[in-house]
Short mmCIF file of N, CA and C in Angstrom, two decimals:
data_model
loop_
_atom_site.label_atom_id
_atom_site.label_comp_id
_atom_site.label_asym_id
_atom_site.label_seq_id
_atom_site.Cartn_x
_atom_site.Cartn_y
_atom_site.Cartn_z
N UNK A 1 -60.02 16.83 -14.56
CA UNK A 1 -59.81 17.62 -13.55
C UNK A 1 -58.27 18.13 -13.87
N UNK A 2 -58.72 19.09 -13.67
CA UNK A 2 -57.77 20.64 -13.83
C UNK A 2 -56.36 20.38 -12.69
N UNK A 3 -55.19 20.51 -13.21
CA UNK A 3 -54.05 20.51 -12.38
C UNK A 3 -54.15 22.38 -12.34
N UNK A 4 -53.95 22.65 -10.66
CA UNK A 4 -53.60 24.06 -10.11
C UNK A 4 -52.34 24.46 -9.72
N UNK A 5 -51.79 23.49 -10.19
CA UNK A 5 -50.43 23.77 -10.55
C UNK A 5 -50.10 24.32 -12.16
N UNK A 6 -50.66 23.54 -13.21
CA UNK A 6 -50.02 24.55 -14.09
C UNK A 6 -51.28 24.26 -15.31
N UNK A 7 -52.65 24.31 -15.05
CA UNK A 7 -53.77 24.04 -15.54
C UNK A 7 -53.97 22.88 -16.54
N UNK A 8 -52.55 21.94 -16.74
CA UNK A 8 -52.90 20.45 -17.36
C UNK A 8 -53.87 20.10 -17.30
N UNK A 9 -54.16 18.27 -17.46
CA UNK A 9 -55.14 17.37 -17.14
C UNK A 9 -54.46 15.67 -15.44
N UNK A 10 -55.66 15.90 -14.91
CA UNK A 10 -54.68 15.18 -13.95
C UNK A 10 -55.63 14.43 -13.48
N UNK A 11 -55.76 13.13 -13.01
CA UNK A 11 -56.46 12.40 -12.63
C UNK A 11 -56.40 12.12 -11.22
N UNK A 12 -57.13 11.60 -10.39
CA UNK A 12 -57.27 11.24 -8.81
C UNK A 12 -56.03 10.30 -8.50
N UNK A 13 -55.11 10.32 -7.68
CA UNK A 13 -54.29 9.70 -7.23
C UNK A 13 -53.21 9.27 -8.62
N UNK A 14 -53.18 10.46 -9.76
CA UNK A 14 -52.16 10.35 -10.35
C UNK A 14 -51.49 11.50 -10.96
N UNK A 15 -50.07 11.27 -11.58
CA UNK A 15 -49.75 12.75 -11.22
C UNK A 15 -50.22 13.40 -12.71
N UNK A 16 -50.28 14.42 -12.59
CA UNK A 16 -50.55 15.33 -13.43
C UNK A 16 -49.85 15.22 -15.01
N UNK A 17 -50.78 15.25 -16.17
CA UNK A 17 -49.92 15.04 -17.53
C UNK A 17 -48.81 15.55 -17.89
N UNK A 18 -49.01 16.83 -17.54
CA UNK A 18 -48.10 18.14 -18.24
C UNK A 18 -47.05 18.36 -17.23
N UNK A 19 -47.45 18.92 -15.85
CA UNK A 19 -45.93 19.54 -15.40
C UNK A 19 -45.79 18.16 -14.46
N UNK A 20 -46.66 16.64 -13.78
CA UNK A 20 -46.37 16.03 -13.46
C UNK A 20 -46.17 15.79 -12.14
N UNK A 21 -46.69 16.91 -11.16
CA UNK A 21 -46.93 16.95 -10.16
C UNK A 21 -48.00 15.46 -9.31
N UNK A 22 -47.25 15.52 -8.62
CA UNK A 22 -48.38 14.44 -7.70
C UNK A 22 -49.76 14.93 -7.43
N UNK A 23 -50.61 14.15 -7.73
CA UNK A 23 -52.37 14.82 -6.99
C UNK A 23 -52.00 14.95 -5.13
N UNK A 24 -51.86 14.42 -4.60
CA UNK A 24 -51.60 15.03 -2.95
C UNK A 24 -50.77 15.90 -3.09
N UNK A 25 -49.93 15.95 -3.81
CA UNK A 25 -48.46 17.53 -3.58
C UNK A 25 -49.85 18.74 -3.72
N UNK A 26 -50.08 18.66 -4.96
CA UNK A 26 -50.85 19.92 -5.38
C UNK A 26 -51.64 20.69 -4.51
N UNK A 27 -52.53 19.23 -3.94
CA UNK A 27 -53.47 19.71 -3.08
C UNK A 27 -52.99 20.35 -1.94
N UNK A 28 -51.84 20.19 -1.73
CA UNK A 28 -51.20 20.57 -0.22
C UNK A 28 -50.86 21.64 -0.33
N UNK A 29 -50.09 22.23 -1.85
CA UNK A 29 -50.07 23.51 -2.22
C UNK A 29 -50.71 24.60 -2.10
N UNK A 30 -52.16 24.05 -1.98
CA UNK A 30 -53.21 25.34 -2.36
C UNK A 30 -53.59 25.47 -0.80
N UNK A 31 -52.97 27.45 -0.55
CA UNK A 31 -53.73 27.90 0.33
C UNK A 31 -54.01 29.13 0.13
N UNK A 32 -54.90 29.60 0.64
CA UNK A 32 -55.44 30.51 0.44
C UNK A 32 -55.39 32.08 1.96
N UNK A 33 -54.08 32.39 2.23
CA UNK A 33 -54.45 33.08 3.41
C UNK A 33 -55.27 34.90 3.26
N UNK A 34 -55.19 35.09 1.83
CA UNK A 34 -55.61 36.35 1.98
C UNK A 34 -57.01 36.03 1.83
N UNK A 35 -57.94 35.14 1.49
CA UNK A 35 -58.66 34.92 1.49
C UNK A 35 -59.63 34.83 2.48
N UNK A 36 -59.11 33.95 3.60
CA UNK A 36 -59.28 33.70 5.15
C UNK A 36 -58.73 35.09 5.99
N UNK A 37 -58.21 36.28 5.45
CA UNK A 37 -57.98 37.70 6.33
C UNK A 37 -59.10 38.15 5.90
N UNK A 38 -59.79 37.84 4.50
CA UNK A 38 -60.59 38.51 3.70
C UNK A 38 -62.36 38.60 4.64
N UNK A 39 -62.47 36.91 5.11
CA UNK A 39 -63.61 35.96 5.40
C UNK A 39 -63.76 36.53 6.87
N UNK A 40 -62.39 37.48 7.65
CA UNK A 40 -62.81 37.60 8.98
C UNK A 40 -62.72 39.01 9.18
N UNK A 41 -62.59 40.11 8.24
CA UNK A 41 -62.92 41.24 7.81
C UNK A 41 -64.05 41.74 7.76
N UNK A 42 -64.28 41.00 6.33
CA UNK A 42 -65.74 40.58 6.29
C UNK A 42 -66.93 40.49 7.47
N UNK A 43 -66.54 39.76 8.44
CA UNK A 43 -67.24 39.55 9.67
C UNK A 43 -67.97 40.64 10.38
N UNK A 44 -66.67 40.95 10.74
CA UNK A 44 -66.04 42.16 11.23
C UNK A 44 -66.85 43.15 10.97
N UNK A 45 -66.73 43.52 9.71
CA UNK A 45 -67.24 44.76 8.94
C UNK A 45 -68.96 44.81 8.87
N UNK A 46 -69.35 43.16 9.03
CA UNK A 46 -70.63 42.81 8.60
C UNK A 46 -71.31 43.63 9.75
N UNK A 47 -70.98 42.95 10.96
CA UNK A 47 -71.54 43.14 12.09
C UNK A 47 -71.25 44.85 13.00
N UNK A 48 -69.93 45.55 12.85
CA UNK A 48 -69.98 46.75 12.92
C UNK A 48 -70.91 47.61 11.98
N UNK A 49 -70.89 47.64 10.36
CA UNK A 49 -71.34 48.50 9.51
C UNK A 49 -72.83 48.23 9.03
N UNK A 50 -72.56 46.65 8.97
CA UNK A 50 -73.26 46.50 7.81
C UNK A 50 -72.91 46.47 6.38
N UNK A 51 -72.14 47.17 6.09
CA UNK A 51 -71.85 47.22 4.87
C UNK A 51 -70.34 46.26 4.18
N UNK A 52 -70.47 45.61 2.85
CA UNK A 52 -69.72 45.05 2.38
C UNK A 52 -69.10 45.04 1.63
N UNK A 53 -69.01 46.52 0.57
CA UNK A 53 -68.88 46.84 -0.58
C UNK A 53 -67.66 46.19 -1.06
N UNK A 54 -67.14 46.78 -0.28
CA UNK A 54 -65.35 47.20 -0.31
C UNK A 54 -64.54 45.56 -0.26
N UNK A 55 -64.88 44.92 1.11
CA UNK A 55 -64.67 43.64 1.28
C UNK A 55 -64.83 42.51 0.36
N UNK A 56 -66.46 42.82 -0.14
CA UNK A 56 -66.81 41.83 -0.89
C UNK A 56 -66.12 41.44 -2.65
N UNK A 57 -65.55 42.87 -2.98
CA UNK A 57 -64.69 43.44 -3.95
C UNK A 57 -63.84 43.06 -3.98
N UNK A 58 -62.99 42.60 -2.88
CA UNK A 58 -61.84 41.92 -2.43
C UNK A 58 -62.11 40.47 -2.68
N UNK A 59 -62.72 40.00 -2.44
CA UNK A 59 -62.79 38.21 -2.14
C UNK A 59 -63.60 38.08 -3.41
N UNK A 60 -64.30 38.38 -4.72
CA UNK A 60 -64.41 38.68 -5.65
C UNK A 60 -63.00 38.19 -6.47
N UNK A 61 -62.11 39.53 -5.82
CA UNK A 61 -60.76 39.51 -7.01
C UNK A 61 -59.66 38.25 -6.47
N UNK A 62 -59.84 38.06 -5.22
CA UNK A 62 -59.13 37.35 -4.65
C UNK A 62 -59.67 35.39 -5.44
N UNK A 63 -61.11 35.42 -5.12
CA UNK A 63 -61.53 34.26 -5.77
C UNK A 63 -60.94 34.13 -7.47
N UNK A 64 -61.10 34.89 -8.00
CA UNK A 64 -60.87 34.78 -9.65
C UNK A 64 -59.61 34.04 -9.48
N UNK A 65 -58.75 34.14 -8.79
CA UNK A 65 -56.96 34.03 -9.19
C UNK A 65 -57.11 32.64 -7.99
N UNK A 66 -58.23 32.01 -7.66
CA UNK A 66 -58.02 30.93 -6.74
C UNK A 66 -58.41 29.81 -7.76
N UNK A 67 -57.57 28.67 -7.30
CA UNK A 67 -58.31 27.41 -6.97
C UNK A 67 -58.80 27.11 -5.47
N UNK A 68 -60.12 26.06 -5.39
CA UNK A 68 -60.54 26.20 -4.53
C UNK A 68 -60.82 24.40 -4.25
N UNK A 69 -61.04 23.83 -3.50
CA UNK A 69 -60.65 22.11 -3.48
C UNK A 69 -62.50 21.56 -2.78
N UNK A 70 -62.95 21.07 -3.76
CA UNK A 70 -64.49 20.55 -3.91
C UNK A 70 -64.75 19.05 -3.53
N UNK A 71 -65.47 18.44 -2.59
CA UNK A 71 -65.69 16.97 -2.34
C UNK A 71 -66.35 16.63 -2.84
N UNK A 72 -65.69 15.22 -3.58
CA UNK A 72 -66.35 14.75 -4.32
C UNK A 72 -66.64 12.86 -4.08
N UNK A 73 -67.30 12.12 -4.12
CA UNK A 73 -67.37 10.12 -3.86
C UNK A 73 -67.45 10.03 -5.15
N UNK A 74 -66.79 8.67 -5.35
CA UNK A 74 -66.70 7.99 -6.56
C UNK A 74 -68.50 7.81 -6.75
N UNK A 75 -68.94 7.45 -7.59
CA UNK A 75 -70.51 6.98 -8.09
C UNK A 75 -70.32 6.55 -9.30
N UNK A 76 -71.06 5.75 -9.93
CA UNK A 76 -71.66 4.82 -11.09
C UNK A 76 -70.83 5.57 -12.13
N UNK A 77 -71.07 7.15 -12.41
CA UNK A 77 -70.52 7.78 -13.85
C UNK A 77 -69.35 8.17 -13.39
N UNK A 78 -68.60 7.78 -12.53
CA UNK A 78 -67.61 8.35 -11.52
C UNK A 78 -67.61 9.45 -10.64
N UNK A 79 -66.89 10.54 -10.80
CA UNK A 79 -66.71 11.45 -9.55
C UNK A 79 -68.03 12.43 -9.57
N UNK A 80 -68.85 12.21 -7.86
CA UNK A 80 -69.59 13.23 -8.70
C UNK A 80 -70.05 14.14 -6.90
N UNK A 81 -70.44 15.13 -7.68
CA UNK A 81 -69.92 16.21 -6.44
C UNK A 81 -70.66 16.58 -5.17
N UNK A 82 -70.13 16.25 -4.13
CA UNK A 82 -71.44 16.37 -2.69
C UNK A 82 -72.17 17.96 -2.25
N UNK A 83 -73.48 17.99 -2.27
CA UNK A 83 -74.23 18.82 -2.38
C UNK A 83 -74.56 18.98 -0.42
N UNK A 84 -74.63 20.44 -0.26
CA UNK A 84 -75.26 20.00 1.33
C UNK A 84 -76.48 20.76 0.86
N UNK A 85 -77.38 20.34 1.75
CA UNK A 85 -78.60 20.21 1.33
C UNK A 85 -79.10 22.30 2.28
N UNK A 86 -79.87 22.59 1.06
CA UNK A 86 -80.82 23.75 1.98
C UNK A 86 -82.01 24.10 1.96
N UNK A 87 -82.60 25.10 2.34
CA UNK A 87 -84.26 25.08 2.34
C UNK A 87 -84.89 25.16 1.05
N UNK A 88 -86.03 24.60 1.28
CA UNK A 88 -86.83 24.65 -0.56
C UNK A 88 -86.00 23.85 -1.66
N UNK A 89 -85.37 23.36 -0.78
CA UNK A 89 -84.70 21.98 -2.00
C UNK A 89 -83.53 22.71 -2.73
N UNK A 90 -82.97 23.59 -2.36
CA UNK A 90 -82.00 24.64 -2.87
C UNK A 90 -80.70 23.46 -2.28
N UNK A 91 -79.54 23.55 -3.40
CA UNK A 91 -78.50 22.65 -2.84
C UNK A 91 -77.38 23.90 -2.93
N UNK A 92 -76.46 23.30 -1.63
CA UNK A 92 -74.73 24.36 -1.90
C UNK A 92 -74.07 23.42 -1.77
N UNK A 93 -72.52 24.20 -2.67
CA UNK A 93 -71.33 23.40 -2.98
C UNK A 93 -70.84 23.65 -2.14
N UNK A 94 -70.31 22.96 -1.22
CA UNK A 94 -69.10 23.39 -0.29
C UNK A 94 -67.96 23.36 -0.96
N UNK A 95 -66.86 24.49 -0.64
CA UNK A 95 -66.00 24.88 -1.29
C UNK A 95 -64.88 24.44 0.19
N UNK A 96 -63.27 24.28 -0.43
CA UNK A 96 -62.38 24.76 1.06
C UNK A 96 -61.24 24.97 0.22
N UNK A 97 -60.54 26.13 1.10
CA UNK A 97 -59.76 26.73 0.44
C UNK A 97 -58.06 25.91 0.78
N UNK A 98 -57.82 24.85 1.25
CA UNK A 98 -57.17 24.01 1.33
C UNK A 98 -57.23 23.16 2.27
N UNK A 99 -55.83 22.20 2.42
CA UNK A 99 -56.46 20.72 2.80
C UNK A 99 -56.75 20.84 4.47
N UNK A 100 -55.97 21.73 5.42
CA UNK A 100 -56.54 21.78 6.47
C UNK A 100 -58.20 21.73 6.79
N UNK A 101 -58.63 22.86 5.45
CA UNK A 101 -60.36 23.28 5.67
C UNK A 101 -60.86 21.92 5.46
N UNK A 102 -60.09 21.23 4.28
CA UNK A 102 -61.45 20.31 3.91
C UNK A 102 -61.46 18.84 5.02
N UNK A 103 -60.16 19.01 5.87
CA UNK A 103 -60.01 17.55 6.74
C UNK A 103 -60.72 18.33 7.74
N UNK A 104 -61.29 19.34 8.08
CA UNK A 104 -62.37 19.54 9.35
C UNK A 104 -64.00 19.08 8.89
N UNK A 105 -64.18 18.69 7.21
CA UNK A 105 -65.54 18.98 6.77
C UNK A 105 -65.52 17.08 6.26
N UNK A 106 -64.38 16.48 5.91
CA UNK A 106 -64.90 15.79 4.69
C UNK A 106 -63.24 14.82 5.38
N UNK A 107 -63.85 13.70 5.45
CA UNK A 107 -62.78 12.65 5.54
C UNK A 107 -62.20 11.70 5.20
N UNK A 108 -63.95 10.99 4.39
CA UNK A 108 -64.21 9.87 3.63
C UNK A 108 -64.21 10.35 2.18
N UNK A 109 -63.86 11.34 1.63
CA UNK A 109 -64.62 12.20 0.47
C UNK A 109 -63.22 11.95 -0.41
N UNK A 110 -63.39 12.49 -1.70
CA UNK A 110 -62.24 12.59 -2.36
C UNK A 110 -61.70 14.38 -2.78
N UNK A 111 -60.91 14.87 -2.50
CA UNK A 111 -61.18 16.17 -2.79
C UNK A 111 -60.46 16.34 -4.23
N UNK A 112 -61.19 17.11 -4.98
CA UNK A 112 -61.02 17.95 -5.98
C UNK A 112 -60.56 19.20 -6.52
N UNK A 113 -59.28 19.35 -6.69
CA UNK A 113 -59.24 21.40 -6.87
C UNK A 113 -59.61 21.55 -8.93
N UNK A 114 -60.03 22.64 -8.27
CA UNK A 114 -60.25 23.91 -9.71
C UNK A 114 -60.42 25.04 -9.64
N UNK A 115 -59.64 25.71 -10.95
CA UNK A 115 -59.83 26.80 -10.27
C UNK A 115 -61.11 28.11 -10.74
N UNK A 116 -61.18 28.85 -10.33
CA UNK A 116 -62.47 29.35 -10.07
C UNK A 116 -63.60 29.24 -11.07
N UNK A 117 -62.48 29.59 -12.36
CA UNK A 117 -63.76 29.63 -13.43
C UNK A 117 -64.17 28.26 -13.82
N UNK A 118 -63.80 26.95 -13.18
CA UNK A 118 -64.47 25.92 -13.43
C UNK A 118 -65.40 25.54 -12.17
N UNK A 119 -64.91 26.32 -11.17
CA UNK A 119 -65.81 25.95 -9.87
C UNK A 119 -67.30 26.63 -10.39
N UNK A 120 -67.43 27.93 -11.07
CA UNK A 120 -68.78 28.52 -11.57
C UNK A 120 -69.21 27.66 -12.49
N UNK A 121 -68.37 26.69 -13.51
CA UNK A 121 -69.41 25.95 -14.33
C UNK A 121 -70.20 24.77 -13.38
N UNK A 122 -69.94 24.38 -12.24
CA UNK A 122 -70.51 23.19 -11.46
C UNK A 122 -71.94 24.19 -11.07
N UNK A 123 -72.30 25.26 -11.12
CA UNK A 123 -74.11 25.65 -10.70
C UNK A 123 -74.67 25.12 -11.72
N UNK A 124 -75.89 25.07 -11.27
CA UNK A 124 -77.03 24.42 -11.74
C UNK A 124 -78.30 25.55 -11.51
N UNK A 125 -79.47 25.08 -11.88
CA UNK A 125 -80.68 25.73 -11.52
C UNK A 125 -80.95 25.43 -9.69
N UNK A 126 -80.28 24.34 -9.51
CA UNK A 126 -80.74 23.99 -8.12
C UNK A 126 -79.62 24.40 -7.18
N UNK A 127 -78.53 24.77 -7.11
CA UNK A 127 -77.05 24.92 -6.45
C UNK A 127 -77.66 26.91 -6.49
N UNK A 128 -77.57 27.01 -5.02
CA UNK A 128 -78.22 28.29 -4.50
C UNK A 128 -76.93 29.03 -4.18
N UNK A 129 -75.69 28.55 -4.71
CA UNK A 129 -74.62 28.68 -4.30
C UNK A 129 -73.24 28.01 -3.61
N UNK A 130 -72.57 28.71 -3.05
CA UNK A 130 -71.03 28.02 -2.09
C UNK A 130 -71.27 28.22 -0.82
N UNK A 131 -70.52 27.44 0.11
CA UNK A 131 -70.33 27.80 1.18
C UNK A 131 -68.43 27.35 1.15
N UNK A 132 -68.02 28.24 1.42
CA UNK A 132 -66.21 28.20 1.30
C UNK A 132 -66.38 27.95 2.55
N UNK A 133 -65.51 26.45 2.93
CA UNK A 133 -65.14 26.55 4.44
C UNK A 133 -66.30 25.98 5.64
N UNK A 134 -66.83 25.06 5.08
CA UNK A 134 -68.09 25.47 5.85
C UNK A 134 -67.74 25.08 7.61
N UNK A 135 -66.95 24.81 7.59
CA UNK A 135 -66.93 24.39 9.32
C UNK A 135 -65.35 24.66 9.72
N UNK A 136 -64.99 25.77 9.53
CA UNK A 136 -64.22 26.76 9.81
C UNK A 136 -64.61 28.44 9.50
N UNK A 137 -63.54 28.69 8.92
CA UNK A 137 -63.58 30.52 8.69
C UNK A 137 -64.73 30.73 7.96
N UNK A 138 -65.86 30.42 8.03
CA UNK A 138 -66.89 29.92 7.19
C UNK A 138 -67.11 31.36 6.28
N UNK A 139 -67.73 31.02 4.66
CA UNK A 139 -68.24 32.10 3.95
C UNK A 139 -69.33 31.85 2.96
N UNK A 140 -70.37 32.39 2.45
CA UNK A 140 -71.26 31.91 2.18
C UNK A 140 -71.18 32.93 1.28
N UNK A 141 -71.17 32.29 -0.34
CA UNK A 141 -71.31 33.01 -1.36
C UNK A 141 -72.89 32.89 -2.24
N UNK A 142 -73.48 33.30 -2.22
CA UNK A 142 -75.30 32.85 -2.86
C UNK A 142 -75.47 33.37 -4.02
N UNK A 143 -76.51 33.33 -4.71
CA UNK A 143 -76.50 33.69 -6.07
C UNK A 143 -76.84 35.17 -6.36
N UNK A 144 -77.13 36.35 -5.46
CA UNK A 144 -77.19 37.59 -5.38
C UNK A 144 -75.49 37.91 -5.99
N UNK A 145 -74.80 37.73 -4.99
CA UNK A 145 -73.36 37.77 -5.33
C UNK A 145 -72.63 37.26 -6.09
N UNK A 146 -72.97 35.82 -6.69
CA UNK A 146 -72.24 35.82 -7.76
C UNK A 146 -72.68 36.22 -9.12
N UNK A 147 -74.27 36.72 -9.42
CA UNK A 147 -74.26 37.66 -10.16
C UNK A 147 -74.63 38.97 -10.69
N UNK A 148 -74.00 39.39 -9.31
CA UNK A 148 -73.16 40.36 -9.54
C UNK A 148 -72.01 40.91 -10.28
N UNK A 149 -71.21 39.54 -9.82
CA UNK A 149 -69.61 39.55 -9.63
C UNK A 149 -69.41 38.73 -10.50
N UNK A 150 -69.62 37.63 -10.56
CA UNK A 150 -69.72 36.72 -11.92
C UNK A 150 -70.24 35.96 -12.70
N UNK A 151 -71.34 36.20 -12.35
CA UNK A 151 -72.07 34.96 -13.85
C UNK A 151 -72.57 36.42 -14.56
N UNK A 152 -72.43 37.94 -14.76
CA UNK A 152 -72.79 38.41 -15.80
C UNK A 152 -72.26 39.14 -16.59
N UNK A 153 -71.80 38.50 -17.46
CA UNK A 153 -70.68 38.92 -18.21
C UNK A 153 -71.11 39.87 -19.61
#
């Protein structure tokens, strides 16, 4: 896994091999108050005006520079991502902006943090998108938004 502090390699419950930051200390340091503020504004603007172009662009810029927490479990092949079921057999990946949000959703799973560019690498054909902070200030990022802002370079 990638260290959110320096970009080096880090392993679950072991310090980063490059900067030495402890795994749990790294997770405590990830906060995205600006992203949470944008989520609130998006919800308000959507309900009042139905136009999210500016807010969506701001969120895309914030995500590009973010590290997010993914819920994993220990499986036969090592760490496996936990997917949320969706309609028509599609799956979603739950992402959390910080450990407070992670704690609202997952208490018996392993938190794994990755920069946004590595989070995008988790997408497969069966993954419809991401749900950020599923039980908090929630934001859904579906394939349409991902294609428009992140996947068509």
